[in-house]
Short mmCIF file of C-alpha atoms in Angstrom, two decimals:
data_model
loop_
_atom_site.label_atom_id
_atom_site.label_comp_id
_atom_site.label_asym_id
_atom_site.label_seq_id
_atom_site.Cartn_x
_atom_site.Cartn_y
_atom_site.Cartn_z
CA GLN A 1 0.31 0.25 0.21
CA GLN A 2 1.08 3.26 -1.08
CA GLN A 3 1.15 5.69 2.19
CA VAL A 4 1.67 8.54 0.04
CA LYS A 5 1.16 9.21 -3.70
CA GLN A 6 3.31 11.23 -5.91
CA SER A 7 2.28 13.56 -9.10
CA PRO A 8 4.15 14.02 -11.66
CA GLN A 9 7.10 11.56 -12.80
CA SER A 10 8.45 14.15 -14.07
CA LEU A 11 8.54 17.70 -14.70
CA ILE A 12 10.58 19.86 -17.31
CA VAL A 13 9.72 23.57 -17.08
CA GLN A 14 11.50 26.49 -18.55
CA LYS A 15 14.03 29.12 -16.21
CA GLY A 16 11.62 31.78 -14.67
CA GLY A 17 8.43 29.98 -14.56
CA ILE A 18 6.69 28.27 -11.35
CA SER A 19 7.24 23.87 -10.67
CA ILE A 20 4.23 22.25 -8.82
CA ILE A 21 4.06 19.24 -7.74
CA ASN A 22 1.89 17.37 -6.11
CA CYS A 23 1.35 14.87 -3.06
CA ALA A 24 -1.98 12.94 -2.08
CA TYR A 25 -1.92 11.41 1.20
CA GLU A 26 -5.27 8.54 3.38
CA ASN A 27 -3.86 8.17 6.79
CA THR A 28 -5.43 11.29 8.95
CA ALA A 29 -2.41 10.35 11.57
CA PHE A 30 0.03 12.09 9.53
CA ASP A 31 0.91 15.45 10.83
CA TYR A 32 4.21 16.43 9.63
CA PHE A 33 4.85 16.89 5.96
CA PRO A 34 8.12 17.53 4.37
CA TRP A 35 9.55 18.19 1.16
CA TYR A 36 13.01 16.73 0.17
CA GLN A 37 15.70 17.45 -2.78
CA GLN A 38 17.71 15.42 -3.90
CA PHE A 39 20.81 15.72 -6.31
CA PRO A 40 22.53 13.25 -8.01
CA GLY A 41 24.37 11.11 -5.91
CA LYS A 42 23.21 12.28 -2.60
CA GLY A 43 21.15 12.22 -0.04
CA PRO A 44 18.12 13.55 0.05
CA ALA A 45 17.94 17.18 2.11
CA LEU A 46 14.93 18.87 3.66
CA LEU A 47 13.75 21.75 1.45
CA ILE A 48 10.86 22.87 3.88
CA ALA A 49 8.05 21.05 5.50
CA ILE A 50 4.61 22.06 6.91
CA ARG A 51 2.05 20.72 9.69
CA PRO A 52 -1.82 20.53 9.43
CA ASP A 53 -2.22 23.17 11.44
CA VAL A 54 -1.31 25.57 8.37
CA SER A 55 -2.22 26.00 4.79
CA GLU A 56 0.34 27.48 3.24
CA LYS A 57 3.93 28.04 4.27
CA LYS A 58 6.63 29.89 2.71
CA GLU A 59 10.57 29.96 2.14
CA GLY A 60 12.10 32.07 -0.37
CA ARG A 61 11.10 30.44 -3.83
CA PHE A 62 8.92 27.44 -2.12
CA THR A 63 5.70 27.53 -1.12
CA ILE A 64 3.68 24.40 0.37
CA SER A 65 0.43 24.26 0.00
CA PHE A 66 -1.90 22.11 2.19
CA ASN A 67 -5.16 21.09 1.81
CA LYS A 68 -6.43 19.12 4.92
CA SER A 69 -9.87 18.20 4.10
CA ALA A 70 -8.50 16.88 0.74
CA LYS A 71 -5.62 15.29 2.18
CA GLN A 72 -3.14 16.90 -0.73
CA PHE A 73 -0.40 18.90 -0.07
CA SER A 74 2.26 20.19 -3.40
CA LEU A 75 4.98 22.01 -3.18
CA HIS A 76 5.49 25.26 -5.78
CA ILE A 77 8.72 26.69 -6.56
CA MET A 78 8.42 30.03 -8.06
CA ASP A 79 11.17 31.72 -11.31
CA SER A 80 12.17 28.53 -11.15
CA GLN A 81 16.63 28.00 -11.67
CA PRO A 82 18.62 25.56 -14.02
CA GLY A 83 19.77 24.78 -10.30
CA ASP A 84 16.89 23.95 -8.84
CA SER A 85 16.38 20.79 -11.32
CA ALA A 86 16.80 17.39 -9.02
CA THR A 87 14.73 15.15 -8.00
CA TYR A 88 12.13 16.01 -5.15
CA PHE A 89 10.50 13.85 -2.47
CA CYS A 90 7.44 15.03 -0.83
CA ALA A 91 6.90 12.57 2.30
CA ALA A 92 4.23 12.15 5.36
CA SER A 93 4.89 11.00 9.04
CA PRO A 94 2.86 10.36 12.30
CA GLY A 95 5.77 10.75 14.32
CA ASN A 96 8.84 9.01 14.35
CA GLN A 97 8.93 6.87 10.74
CA PHE A 98 8.54 8.69 7.31
CA TYR A 99 6.99 7.91 4.17
CA PHE A 100 8.14 9.08 0.78
CA GLY A 101 5.94 9.40 -2.09
CA THR A 102 7.98 7.95 -6.12
CA GLY A 103 10.12 11.45 -6.46
CA THR A 104 9.28 13.86 -9.11
CA SER A 105 12.55 14.63 -11.54
CA LEU A 106 12.14 18.54 -12.21
CA THR A 107 14.51 19.75 -15.01
CA VAL A 108 14.76 23.40 -15.67
CA ILE A 109 15.47 23.87 -18.90
CA PRO A 110 17.58 27.85 -20.48
CA GLU B 1 27.90 22.36 9.14
CA PRO B 2 27.56 18.70 10.79
CA GLU B 3 26.69 16.12 8.47
CA VAL B 4 25.31 12.15 8.59
CA THR B 5 28.75 10.41 7.09
CA GLN B 6 28.34 7.44 5.56
CA THR B 7 31.07 4.64 4.92
CA PRO B 8 31.83 3.00 2.49
CA SER B 9 30.60 4.54 -0.62
CA HIS B 10 30.42 1.75 -3.19
CA GLN B 11 30.56 -1.37 -1.89
CA VAL B 12 30.29 -4.65 -4.34
CA THR B 13 29.68 -7.79 -2.73
CA GLN B 14 28.73 -11.63 -4.15
CA MET B 15 24.93 -12.98 -3.14
CA GLY B 16 25.15 -15.23 -0.08
CA GLN B 17 27.88 -12.33 1.49
CA GLU B 18 27.48 -10.68 4.47
CA VAL B 19 28.21 -6.79 4.00
CA ILE B 20 27.90 -4.23 7.02
CA LEU B 21 27.35 -0.83 6.35
CA ARG B 22 28.52 1.97 8.22
CA CYS B 23 27.45 6.11 9.46
CA VAL B 24 28.05 7.97 11.56
CA PRO B 25 25.43 10.37 12.93
CA ILE B 26 25.40 13.96 13.42
CA SER B 27 26.30 14.42 17.92
CA ASN B 28 23.58 15.14 19.03
CA HIS B 29 20.30 13.56 17.34
CA LEU B 30 18.68 10.82 19.43
CA TYR B 31 17.07 9.37 16.65
CA PHE B 32 18.66 7.07 13.71
CA TYR B 33 17.31 5.25 10.22
CA TRP B 34 18.31 3.58 7.39
CA TYR B 35 16.55 4.10 3.87
CA ARG B 36 16.99 2.22 0.92
CA GLN B 37 16.42 4.00 -2.93
CA ILE B 38 16.18 0.90 -5.56
CA LEU B 39 17.54 2.95 -8.98
CA GLY B 40 15.04 5.38 -10.25
CA GLN B 41 12.61 4.38 -6.86
CA LYS B 42 11.48 5.85 -4.24
CA VAL B 43 12.70 6.31 -1.01
CA GLU B 44 11.89 3.57 1.08
CA PHE B 45 12.29 2.99 4.94
CA LEU B 46 13.86 -0.05 6.51
CA VAL B 47 14.25 1.02 10.77
CA SER B 48 14.22 3.12 13.35
CA PHE B 49 16.22 3.19 15.94
CA TYR B 50 15.90 5.09 19.24
CA ASN B 51 17.56 4.60 22.50
CA ASN B 52 19.45 2.39 21.71
CA GLU B 53 16.64 -0.52 20.02
CA ILE B 54 14.68 -0.70 17.47
CA SER B 55 11.62 1.47 17.52
CA GLU B 56 10.11 0.36 14.22
CA LYS B 57 10.84 -1.45 10.98
CA SER B 58 9.74 -2.36 7.69
CA GLU B 59 8.39 -5.76 6.39
CA ILE B 60 11.73 -5.43 3.81
CA PHE B 61 13.59 -5.56 7.44
CA ASP B 62 14.13 -9.03 7.83
CA ASP B 63 16.21 -11.69 9.54
CA GLN B 64 18.78 -10.89 6.82
CA PHE B 65 18.82 -7.20 8.51
CA SER B 66 20.03 -6.63 11.82
CA VAL B 67 21.41 -2.51 13.04
CA GLU B 68 23.74 -1.74 15.68
CA ARG B 69 25.29 0.96 17.47
CA PRO B 70 28.26 -0.47 18.97
CA ASP B 71 29.79 2.38 20.10
CA GLY B 72 28.66 5.87 21.07
CA SER B 73 29.26 7.39 17.65
CA ASN B 74 28.91 4.53 15.08
CA PHE B 75 25.02 2.76 13.96
CA THR B 76 25.97 -0.26 11.41
CA LEU B 77 23.37 -1.82 9.13
CA LYS B 78 24.25 -6.13 8.65
CA ILE B 79 22.77 -8.13 5.61
CA ARG B 80 24.00 -11.24 6.29
CA SER B 81 23.24 -13.15 3.41
CA THR B 82 23.29 -10.81 0.49
CA LYS B 83 20.43 -11.66 -2.27
CA LEU B 84 20.39 -9.61 -5.99
CA GLU B 85 17.33 -7.75 -4.67
CA ASP B 86 19.45 -6.05 -1.79
CA SER B 87 21.17 -3.88 -4.96
CA ALA B 88 20.41 -0.63 -3.68
CA MET B 89 21.65 2.72 -2.43
CA TYR B 90 21.03 2.67 1.34
CA PHE B 91 20.97 5.76 3.32
CA CYS B 92 21.70 6.69 6.74
CA ALA B 93 19.54 9.44 8.70
CA SER B 94 19.33 10.91 11.87
CA SER B 95 17.01 13.66 13.43
CA PRO B 96 16.90 15.93 16.66
CA ASN B 97 13.43 15.65 16.02
CA GLU B 98 11.14 15.45 12.86
CA LYS B 99 13.71 16.26 10.50
CA LEU B 100 16.09 14.00 8.84
CA PHE B 101 19.48 14.60 8.15
CA PHE B 102 20.19 12.41 5.22
CA GLY B 103 23.90 10.62 4.65
CA SER B 104 25.17 10.38 0.76
CA GLY B 105 24.03 6.80 1.12
CA THR B 106 26.40 3.29 -0.06
CA GLN B 107 25.20 2.12 -3.19
CA LEU B 108 25.53 -1.50 -2.74
CA SER B 109 25.64 -4.03 -6.00
CA VAL B 110 24.89 -7.36 -5.09
CA LEU B 111 26.45 -9.80 -7.95
#
């Protein structure tokens, strides 16, 4: 059973555009929703995270939108840059275990 | 900036052999994890470790797997008798709370 569903699998965006990656979950016990960024040959690195008591969190060009009733959350990357090209994973946690989405490979073309 | 370090970066082994993957978590972290990632696929949870014992483990973490914290700094994952399907990137992570900090991984290839 896949705890967290992520889409799209891959995404190509022009430099300066907005990248949007979506995730959905079923388990209402999840109370922490991080996004991780992974470059080739490296481990995932925490990018931004949100708790379900807020609907949006913004850090620089990265924004998480959270819809508790729909059990969905998304990552928006504004003004996408070639350096943002990486694989992005959403995750959800009820406490001490993390469930990851299947990843989105983002390519930002100049 | 402190980081999680993993050794070796690459490990090639024959099927049926034992391997030990090593990790040095960030020093003041209390929670330790092993995850694996098969090429191009999602990051899969293996096991979490807290207070010198396993706190949770997944279906993947069967009797072939074990974890230890042999001293105050190292955290190891042992696979007793490797199978072809154990080939993956294995990530160690540590956490002071809910934020996971990952190492760069060990690429395990079972031939």
